[in-house]
Amino acid sequence: MGGVVFGVSQQCDFNNVIVKLGTMQVALVVPPILGFIASMNFDRFFITFHELLFRNLNWQFDPITDPIILVLPEVYFGLCFALFFILLEGSFAWLLWRGKRAL
């Protein structure tokens, strides 16, 4: 009886790994798509990003009253987004590689 339960448990674990690997393969596609969309019109992407994540308008800065926006130009935020997508893609690729290696 114990061998049968052990075999079923092993099969469930294998199926779980396959599902997770499939999810990681899909996750590898999403950052490049978002990065491409962001590169086409970063202003619109930036505004949409903040509208989705913030319920209020506290993310909007007025250059007259908030000089920080003059110190951190659009190029800075574009590079931050690019670095984020590169690191995200790299971590997804690493996790997928580790998962396939575990099989």
GROMACS .gro file of C-alpha atoms in nm:
model
  103
    1MET     CA    1   0.000   0.000   0.000
    2GLY     CA    2   0.282   0.240   0.085
    3GLY     CA    3   0.442   0.189  -0.259
    4VAL     CA    4   0.117   0.275  -0.434
    5VAL     CA    5   0.073   0.593  -0.231
    6PHE     CA    6   0.437   0.684  -0.289
    7GLY     CA    7   0.395   0.632  -0.665
    8VAL     CA    8   0.082   0.849  -0.674
    9SER     CA    9   0.258   1.118  -0.474
   10GLN     CA   10   0.554   1.114  -0.713
   11GLN     CA   11   0.321   1.142  -1.015
   12CYS     CA   12   0.142   1.442  -0.859
   13ASP     CA   13   0.475   1.611  -0.791
   14PHE     CA   14   0.587   1.552  -1.151
   15ASN     CA   15   0.261   1.698  -1.286
   16ASN     CA   16   0.301   1.995  -1.054
   17VAL     CA   17   0.653   2.057  -1.189
   18ILE     CA   18   0.527   2.036  -1.550
   19VAL     CA   19   0.252   2.290  -1.477
   20LYS     CA   20   0.503   2.526  -1.313
   21LEU     CA   21   0.744   2.494  -1.605
   22GLY     CA   22   0.463   2.578  -1.848
   23THR     CA   23   0.378   2.882  -1.638
   24MET     CA   24   0.742   2.994  -1.644
   25GLN     CA   25   0.755   2.956  -2.022
   26VAL     CA   26   0.453   3.185  -2.050
   27ALA     CA   27   0.609   3.425  -1.799
   28LEU     CA   28   0.918   3.449  -2.020
   29VAL     CA   29   0.706   3.594  -2.300
   30VAL     CA   30   0.526   3.865  -2.100
   31PRO     CA   31   0.820   4.098  -2.008
   32PRO     CA   32   0.945   4.135  -2.369
   33ILE     CA   33   0.591   4.215  -2.484
   34LEU     CA   34   0.547   4.475  -2.209
   35GLY     CA   35   0.893   4.613  -2.283
   36PHE     CA   36   0.808   4.648  -2.651
   37ILE     CA   37   0.482   4.826  -2.570
   38ALA     CA   38   0.666   5.056  -2.327
   39SER     CA   39   0.930   5.140  -2.587
   40MET     CA   40   0.669   5.243  -2.844
   41ASN     CA   41   0.516   5.517  -2.625
   42PHE     CA   42   0.678   5.537  -2.285
   43ASP     CA   43   0.474   5.838  -2.172
   44ARG     CA   44   0.145   5.655  -2.226
   45PHE     CA   45   0.283   5.334  -2.071
   46PHE     CA   46   0.411   5.525  -1.767
   47ILE     CA   47   0.077   5.698  -1.710
   48THR     CA   48  -0.123   5.377  -1.759
   49PHE     CA   49   0.113   5.191  -1.524
   50HIS     CA   50   0.055   5.448  -1.249
   51GLU     CA   51  -0.319   5.469  -1.309
   52LEU     CA   52  -0.341   5.090  -1.263
   53LEU     CA   53  -0.125   5.078  -0.949
   54PHE     CA   54  -0.238   5.392  -0.766
   55ARG     CA   55  -0.594   5.483  -0.674
   56ASN     CA   56  -0.512   5.847  -0.603
   57LEU     CA   57  -0.316   6.112  -0.792
   58ASN     CA   58  -0.022   6.128  -0.550
   59TRP     CA   59   0.212   5.993  -0.819
   60GLN     CA   60   0.165   6.308  -1.028
   61PHE     CA   61   0.423   6.581  -0.967
   62ASP     CA   62   0.400   6.949  -1.049
   63PRO     CA   63   0.740   7.080  -1.164
   64ILE     CA   64   0.668   7.415  -0.997
   65THR     CA   65   0.596   7.280  -0.650
   66ASP     CA   66   0.782   6.948  -0.667
   67PRO     CA   67   1.138   7.003  -0.796
   68ILE     CA   68   1.217   6.629  -0.765
   69ILE     CA   69   1.056   6.575  -1.105
   70LEU     CA   70   1.321   6.802  -1.258
   71VAL     CA   71   1.600   6.594  -1.099
   72LEU     CA   72   1.453   6.264  -1.221
   73PRO     CA   73   1.379   6.310  -1.593
   74GLU     CA   74   1.182   6.074  -1.816
   75VAL     CA   75   1.501   5.904  -1.933
   76TYR     CA   76   1.575   5.799  -1.574
   77PHE     CA   77   1.236   5.630  -1.538
   78GLY     CA   78   1.272   5.469  -1.881
   79LEU     CA   79   1.605   5.318  -1.780
   80CYS     CA   80   1.457   5.198  -1.449
   81PHE     CA   81   1.175   5.023  -1.634
   82ALA     CA   82   1.423   4.869  -1.881
   83LEU     CA   83   1.644   4.743  -1.599
   84PHE     CA   84   1.341   4.600  -1.419
   85PHE     CA   85   1.228   4.410  -1.731
   86ILE     CA   86   1.579   4.278  -1.795
   87LEU     CA   87   1.614   4.155  -1.436
   88LEU     CA   88   1.265   4.006  -1.440
   89GLU     CA   89   1.332   3.824  -1.767
   90GLY     CA   90   1.666   3.699  -1.638
   91SER     CA   91   1.512   3.567  -1.317
   92PHE     CA   92   1.233   3.391  -1.511
   93ALA     CA   93   1.488   3.233  -1.744
   94TRP     CA   94   1.700   3.121  -1.449
   95LEU     CA   95   1.397   2.970  -1.271
   96LEU     CA   96   1.293   2.788  -1.589
   97TRP     CA   97   1.647   2.655  -1.637
   98ARG     CA   98   1.660   2.537  -1.272
   99GLY     CA   99   1.318   2.373  -1.307
  100LYS     CA  100   1.413   2.186  -1.622
  101ARG     CA  101   1.740   2.079  -1.463
  102ALA     CA  102   1.548   1.942  -1.163
  103LEU     CA  103   1.361   1.703  -1.392
   0.00000   0.00000   0.00000
